Amino acid sequence: MFCYFTLAFLATLTVYLGSKLNKKSKSEIISTEEASIFPVFASIALVSLFILLRYLPKELIKYCLKIYIAFVGTNCIVQLFETLFHRKESPSLFLKIIYWILAAIISITYCYTENWIANNVLAICFCLVALSSVSISSFKTASLLLIGLFFYDIFWVFGTSVMVTVAKQIDAPIKIMAPKVDDWSQFAMLGLGDIVFPGLFVSLMQKFDRKNSSLYFHTCLAAYVIGLGTTMFIMLFFNSPQPALLYLVPSCFFSVIILAYFRNELKQLINFELK
């Protein structure tokens, strides 16, 4: 049980921090068109990875991934440092060198050891950079994206073995991990998509909140925790992998819909768009 509490804590903390960073940073906007086709491109990427795992030597894929992670992970950590500490002005050359050295140490440590702690550091950095640099354009667009990913997750987990196979066989920080107390060689896992996409919705609710209020943000964040708890309970009860978005999407979505209905703000919520 402790490993699942660890995953829930790390995921919730990442969503919270990412939302706060997004509020204070300039971000790219996901349009309705991009949201509508994203599940299709995600499916193509997933199937491509599955085919590569099936027909190419695992060691070759592992070697290529490590090279990719070393570069992308290092750049991502540096970007996070700059977002955290230098929102208004660029860091000095000396600080940039320090950031690159620290980032390289973390990335290389993961590549050489594949340690689960280094994995989580990189994975959380990826999530924070994504949450701080990307926003969804409107509530309707967010709804379209989450509904598409809802069915995407259900199909690829329950309909085929593709997603589970990719998650287990690819040794890369595409998931956060926590070792099981009774066997430290076994890990509980949560995919980054189960953090980033609900996190983008939570972040949007933060923008919908009026000044000096965070009711929708906190409600949606609490719903995210409930959705995670439900996912893990069902996973333990049936002893089988679960599509987390099956529980996270309805939990987050309906929590704010119900809140808006009782506050007579449903129309404003549905028509909300970023300016």
CSV table of C-alpha atoms in Angstrom, one decimal:
chain,number,residue,atom,x,y,z
A,1,MET,CA,0.0,0.0,0.0
A,2,PHE,CA,2.8,2.4,0.8
A,3,CYS,CA,4.0,2.4,-2.8
A,4,TYR,CA,0.6,3.6,-4.0
A,5,PHE,CA,0.4,6.4,-1.4
A,6,THR,CA,3.9,7.4,-2.7
A,7,LEU,CA,2.7,7.5,-6.3
A,8,ALA,CA,-0.5,9.5,-5.3
A,9,PHE,CA,1.5,12.0,-3.3
A,10,LEU,CA,4.1,12.6,-6.0
A,11,ALA,CA,1.5,12.9,-8.7
A,12,THR,CA,-0.7,15.3,-6.7
A,13,LEU,CA,2.3,17.4,-5.7
A,14,THR,CA,3.4,17.6,-9.4
A,15,VAL,CA,0.0,18.7,-10.6
A,16,TYR,CA,-0.2,21.3,-7.8
A,17,LEU,CA,3.3,22.8,-8.5
A,18,GLY,CA,2.8,22.6,-12.3
A,19,SER,CA,-0.4,24.5,-12.1
A,20,LYS,CA,1.2,27.2,-9.9
A,21,LEU,CA,4.1,27.5,-12.4
A,22,ASN,CA,1.7,27.7,-15.3
A,23,LYS,CA,-0.1,30.6,-13.7
A,24,LYS,CA,3.1,32.6,-13.6
A,25,SER,CA,4.6,31.6,-16.9
A,26,LYS,CA,3.9,32.2,-20.6
A,27,SER,CA,2.6,29.1,-22.2
A,28,GLU,CA,1.7,27.5,-25.5
A,29,ILE,CA,-2.0,27.1,-26.1
A,30,ILE,CA,-3.6,23.8,-27.2
A,31,SER,CA,-6.2,24.6,-29.8
A,32,THR,CA,-9.5,22.7,-30.4
A,33,GLU,CA,-8.0,21.1,-33.6
A,34,GLU,CA,-4.9,19.9,-31.8
A,35,ALA,CA,-7.0,18.5,-29.0
A,36,SER,CA,-9.2,16.6,-31.4
A,37,ILE,CA,-6.4,14.8,-33.2
A,38,PHE,CA,-4.1,14.3,-30.2
A,39,PRO,CA,-5.5,10.8,-29.2
A,40,VAL,CA,-4.9,9.7,-32.8
A,41,PHE,CA,-1.2,10.8,-32.8
A,42,ALA,CA,-0.8,9.3,-29.3
A,43,SER,CA,-2.1,6.0,-30.6
A,44,ILE,CA,0.3,6.0,-33.6
A,45,ALA,CA,3.2,6.7,-31.3
A,46,LEU,CA,2.2,3.9,-28.9
A,47,VAL,CA,1.8,1.4,-31.7
A,48,SER,CA,5.1,2.4,-33.2
A,49,LEU,CA,6.9,1.8,-29.9
A,50,PHE,CA,5.2,-1.5,-29.6
A,51,ILE,CA,6.3,-2.6,-33.1
A,52,LEU,CA,9.9,-1.4,-32.4
A,53,LEU,CA,10.0,-3.5,-29.2
A,54,ARG,CA,8.7,-6.5,-31.0
A,55,TYR,CA,11.0,-6.5,-34.0
A,56,LEU,CA,14.2,-4.7,-32.9
A,57,PRO,CA,16.8,-5.8,-30.4
A,58,LYS,CA,15.8,-4.5,-26.9
A,59,GLU,CA,19.4,-3.5,-26.2
A,60,LEU,CA,19.5,-1.3,-29.3
A,61,ILE,CA,16.2,0.5,-28.3
A,62,LYS,CA,17.6,0.9,-24.8
A,63,TYR,CA,20.8,2.4,-26.1
A,64,CYS,CA,19.0,4.9,-28.3
A,65,LEU,CA,16.6,5.9,-25.5
A,66,LYS,CA,19.5,6.6,-23.2
A,67,ILE,CA,21.1,8.9,-25.7
A,68,TYR,CA,17.8,10.6,-26.2
A,69,ILE,CA,17.1,10.9,-22.5
A,70,ALA,CA,20.6,12.3,-21.8
A,71,PHE,CA,20.0,15.2,-24.1
A,72,VAL,CA,16.3,15.8,-23.6
A,73,GLY,CA,16.4,15.2,-19.9
A,74,THR,CA,19.3,17.6,-19.4
A,75,ASN,CA,17.6,20.4,-21.5
A,76,CYS,CA,14.4,19.8,-19.6
A,77,ILE,CA,16.0,20.2,-16.2
A,78,VAL,CA,17.8,23.4,-17.3
A,79,GLN,CA,14.5,24.8,-18.6
A,80,LEU,CA,12.8,24.0,-15.2
A,81,PHE,CA,15.6,25.8,-13.3
A,82,GLU,CA,15.2,28.9,-15.5
A,83,THR,CA,11.4,28.8,-15.0
A,84,LEU,CA,11.7,28.4,-11.3
A,85,PHE,CA,14.4,31.0,-10.6
A,86,HIS,CA,14.5,33.4,-13.6
A,87,ARG,CA,11.0,34.3,-14.8
A,88,LYS,CA,11.8,38.0,-15.5
A,89,GLU,CA,15.3,37.8,-16.8
A,90,SER,CA,17.8,35.3,-18.2
A,91,PRO,CA,20.3,33.7,-15.8
A,92,SER,CA,24.0,34.7,-16.0
A,93,LEU,CA,26.4,32.6,-17.9
A,94,PHE,CA,27.9,31.3,-14.7
A,95,LEU,CA,24.4,30.1,-13.5
A,96,LYS,CA,23.7,28.6,-16.8
A,97,ILE,CA,26.8,26.5,-16.6
A,98,ILE,CA,25.9,25.4,-13.1
A,99,TYR,CA,22.4,24.4,-14.2
A,100,TRP,CA,23.7,22.4,-17.2
A,101,ILE,CA,26.2,20.6,-15.0
A,102,LEU,CA,23.6,19.7,-12.4
A,103,ALA,CA,21.1,18.6,-15.1
A,104,ALA,CA,23.8,16.5,-16.8
A,105,ILE,CA,24.7,14.8,-13.6
A,106,ILE,CA,21.0,13.8,-13.0
A,107,SER,CA,20.5,12.6,-16.6
A,108,ILE,CA,23.7,10.6,-16.7
A,109,THR,CA,23.0,9.1,-13.3
A,110,TYR,CA,19.7,7.8,-14.6
A,111,CYS,CA,21.2,6.5,-17.8
A,112,TYR,CA,24.0,4.6,-16.0
A,113,THR,CA,22.1,3.3,-13.0
A,114,GLU,CA,18.4,3.3,-14.1
A,115,ASN,CA,17.7,4.1,-10.4
A,116,TRP,CA,14.0,4.6,-9.7
A,117,ILE,CA,14.7,7.8,-7.8
A,118,ALA,CA,16.6,9.3,-10.7
A,119,ASN,CA,13.8,8.1,-12.9
A,120,ASN,CA,11.3,10.0,-10.8
A,121,VAL,CA,13.3,13.2,-10.7
A,122,LEU,CA,13.5,13.2,-14.5
A,123,ALA,CA,9.8,12.2,-14.9
A,124,ILE,CA,8.6,14.9,-12.6
A,125,CYS,CA,10.8,17.5,-14.4
A,126,PHE,CA,9.2,16.5,-17.7
A,127,CYS,CA,5.7,16.9,-16.1
A,128,LEU,CA,6.5,20.3,-14.5
A,129,VAL,CA,8.0,21.6,-17.8
A,130,ALA,CA,4.9,20.4,-19.7
A,131,LEU,CA,2.4,21.8,-17.1
A,132,SER,CA,4.2,25.2,-16.9
A,133,SER,CA,4.6,25.7,-20.6
A,134,VAL,CA,1.3,24.4,-22.1
A,135,SER,CA,-2.3,25.5,-21.5
A,136,ILE,CA,-5.6,24.5,-23.0
A,137,SER,CA,-7.5,27.2,-24.8
A,138,SER,CA,-11.0,26.7,-23.4
A,139,PHE,CA,-13.2,24.5,-21.3
A,140,LYS,CA,-14.7,23.0,-24.4
A,141,THR,CA,-11.3,22.2,-25.8
A,142,ALA,CA,-10.3,20.6,-22.5
A,143,SER,CA,-13.4,18.5,-22.5
A,144,LEU,CA,-12.7,17.3,-26.0
A,145,LEU,CA,-9.1,16.4,-25.1
A,146,LEU,CA,-10.0,14.6,-21.9
A,147,ILE,CA,-12.9,12.6,-23.5
A,148,GLY,CA,-10.7,11.6,-26.4
A,149,LEU,CA,-7.9,10.4,-24.0
A,150,PHE,CA,-10.6,8.7,-21.8
A,151,PHE,CA,-11.5,6.3,-24.6
A,152,TYR,CA,-7.8,6.1,-25.8
A,153,ASP,CA,-6.8,4.9,-22.3
A,154,ILE,CA,-9.6,2.4,-22.0
A,155,PHE,CA,-9.0,0.9,-25.5
A,156,TRP,CA,-5.2,0.5,-25.2
A,157,VAL,CA,-5.4,-1.0,-21.7
A,158,PHE,CA,-8.5,-3.2,-21.8
A,159,GLY,CA,-8.7,-3.8,-25.5
A,160,THR,CA,-5.0,-4.8,-26.2
A,161,SER,CA,-1.8,-5.5,-24.3
A,162,VAL,CA,0.0,-2.7,-26.2
A,163,MET,CA,0.1,0.0,-23.5
A,164,VAL,CA,1.0,-2.4,-20.6
A,165,THR,CA,3.8,-4.0,-22.7
A,166,VAL,CA,5.3,-0.7,-23.7
A,167,ALA,CA,5.1,0.7,-20.1
A,168,LYS,CA,6.8,-2.4,-18.7
A,169,GLN,CA,9.5,-3.0,-21.3
A,170,ILE,CA,10.7,0.5,-22.0
A,171,ASP,CA,13.1,1.6,-19.3
A,172,ALA,CA,12.6,5.3,-19.6
A,173,PRO,CA,11.2,8.1,-17.3
A,174,ILE,CA,7.8,7.9,-19.0
A,175,LYS,CA,6.3,7.0,-15.6
A,176,ILE,CA,6.8,7.6,-11.9
A,177,MET,CA,7.7,4.5,-9.9
A,178,ALA,CA,7.6,3.4,-6.2
A,179,PRO,CA,9.0,0.1,-4.9
A,180,LYS,CA,6.8,-2.3,-3.2
A,181,VAL,CA,7.7,-2.7,0.5
A,182,ASP,CA,7.6,-6.5,0.5
A,183,ASP,CA,9.8,-6.7,-2.6
A,184,TRP,CA,12.0,-3.8,-3.6
A,185,SER,CA,12.6,-5.3,-7.0
A,186,GLN,CA,8.9,-4.8,-7.9
A,187,PHE,CA,7.4,-1.4,-8.6
A,188,ALA,CA,4.1,0.3,-8.8
A,189,MET,CA,3.9,2.7,-11.7
A,190,LEU,CA,1.9,5.7,-12.9
A,191,GLY,CA,2.2,7.0,-16.5
A,192,LEU,CA,3.1,10.6,-17.1
A,193,GLY,CA,0.0,11.1,-19.2
A,194,ASP,CA,-2.1,10.4,-16.0
A,195,ILE,CA,-0.4,13.4,-14.4
A,196,VAL,CA,0.0,15.9,-17.3
A,197,PHE,CA,-3.4,15.8,-19.0
A,198,PRO,CA,-5.6,15.9,-15.8
A,199,GLY,CA,-3.0,18.5,-14.6
A,200,LEU,CA,-3.7,20.7,-17.6
A,201,PHE,CA,-7.4,20.6,-16.7
A,202,VAL,CA,-6.7,21.5,-13.1
A,203,SER,CA,-4.5,24.3,-14.3
A,204,LEU,CA,-7.4,25.6,-16.5
A,205,MET,CA,-9.7,25.6,-13.4
A,206,GLN,CA,-7.1,27.8,-11.6
A,207,LYS,CA,-7.5,30.3,-14.5
A,208,PHE,CA,-11.3,30.1,-14.3
A,209,ASP,CA,-11.3,31.0,-10.6
A,210,ARG,CA,-11.9,34.6,-9.8
A,211,LYS,CA,-9.3,36.8,-8.2
A,212,ASN,CA,-8.7,35.9,-4.5
A,213,SER,CA,-10.6,32.6,-5.0
A,214,SER,CA,-9.3,29.1,-5.7
A,215,LEU,CA,-12.5,27.1,-5.2
A,216,TYR,CA,-12.6,25.4,-8.6
A,217,PHE,CA,-8.8,24.7,-8.5
A,218,HIS,CA,-9.0,23.1,-5.1
A,219,THR,CA,-12.1,21.2,-6.0
A,220,CYS,CA,-10.6,19.8,-9.2
A,221,LEU,CA,-7.3,19.0,-7.4
A,222,ALA,CA,-9.3,17.1,-4.7
A,223,ALA,CA,-11.2,15.3,-7.4
A,224,TYR,CA,-7.9,14.3,-9.0
A,225,VAL,CA,-6.8,12.8,-5.6
A,226,ILE,CA,-10.1,10.9,-5.4
A,227,GLY,CA,-9.7,9.6,-8.9
A,228,LEU,CA,-6.2,8.4,-8.2
A,229,GLY,CA,-7.3,6.7,-5.0
A,230,THR,CA,-10.1,5.0,-7.0
A,231,THR,CA,-7.7,3.8,-9.7
A,232,MET,CA,-5.4,2.3,-7.1
A,233,PHE,CA,-8.2,0.6,-5.1
A,234,ILE,CA,-9.6,-1.0,-8.3
A,235,MET,CA,-6.1,-2.0,-9.3
A,236,LEU,CA,-5.5,-3.7,-6.0
A,237,PHE,CA,-9.0,-5.3,-5.8
A,238,PHE,CA,-8.8,-6.9,-9.3
A,239,ASN,CA,-5.0,-7.3,-9.2
A,240,SER,CA,-4.7,-6.0,-12.8
A,241,PRO,CA,-3.5,-2.9,-14.6
A,242,GLN,CA,-6.1,-0.1,-14.9
A,243,PRO,CA,-6.5,2.8,-17.3
A,244,ALA,CA,-6.2,5.7,-14.8
A,245,LEU,CA,-7.9,8.2,-17.0
A,246,LEU,CA,-11.1,6.0,-16.8
A,247,TYR,CA,-11.4,7.3,-13.2
A,248,LEU,CA,-9.5,10.6,-13.4
A,249,VAL,CA,-11.4,12.1,-16.2
A,250,PRO,CA,-14.9,11.7,-14.8
A,251,SER,CA,-13.7,12.6,-11.3
A,252,CYS,CA,-12.1,15.9,-12.4
A,253,PHE,CA,-14.7,16.8,-15.1
A,254,PHE,CA,-17.9,16.2,-13.1
A,255,SER,CA,-16.5,17.7,-9.9
A,256,VAL,CA,-16.3,21.2,-11.5
A,257,ILE,CA,-19.5,20.7,-13.5
A,258,ILE,CA,-21.5,20.0,-10.3
A,259,LEU,CA,-19.8,22.8,-8.5
A,260,ALA,CA,-20.6,25.3,-11.3
A,261,TYR,CA,-24.2,24.0,-11.4
A,262,PHE,CA,-24.8,24.7,-7.7
A,263,ARG,CA,-23.1,28.1,-7.9
A,264,ASN,CA,-25.1,29.1,-11.0
A,265,GLU,CA,-21.9,29.4,-13.0
A,266,LEU,CA,-22.4,26.5,-15.4
A,267,LYS,CA,-22.8,28.7,-18.5
A,268,GLN,CA,-19.7,30.7,-17.6
A,269,LEU,CA,-17.7,27.5,-17.1
A,270,ILE,CA,-18.7,25.9,-20.3
A,271,ASN,CA,-18.1,29.1,-22.3
A,272,PHE,CA,-14.8,29.9,-20.6
A,273,GLU,CA,-11.8,30.7,-22.9
A,274,LEU,CA,-8.4,32.0,-22.2
A,275,LYS,CA,-7.9,35.5,-23.4
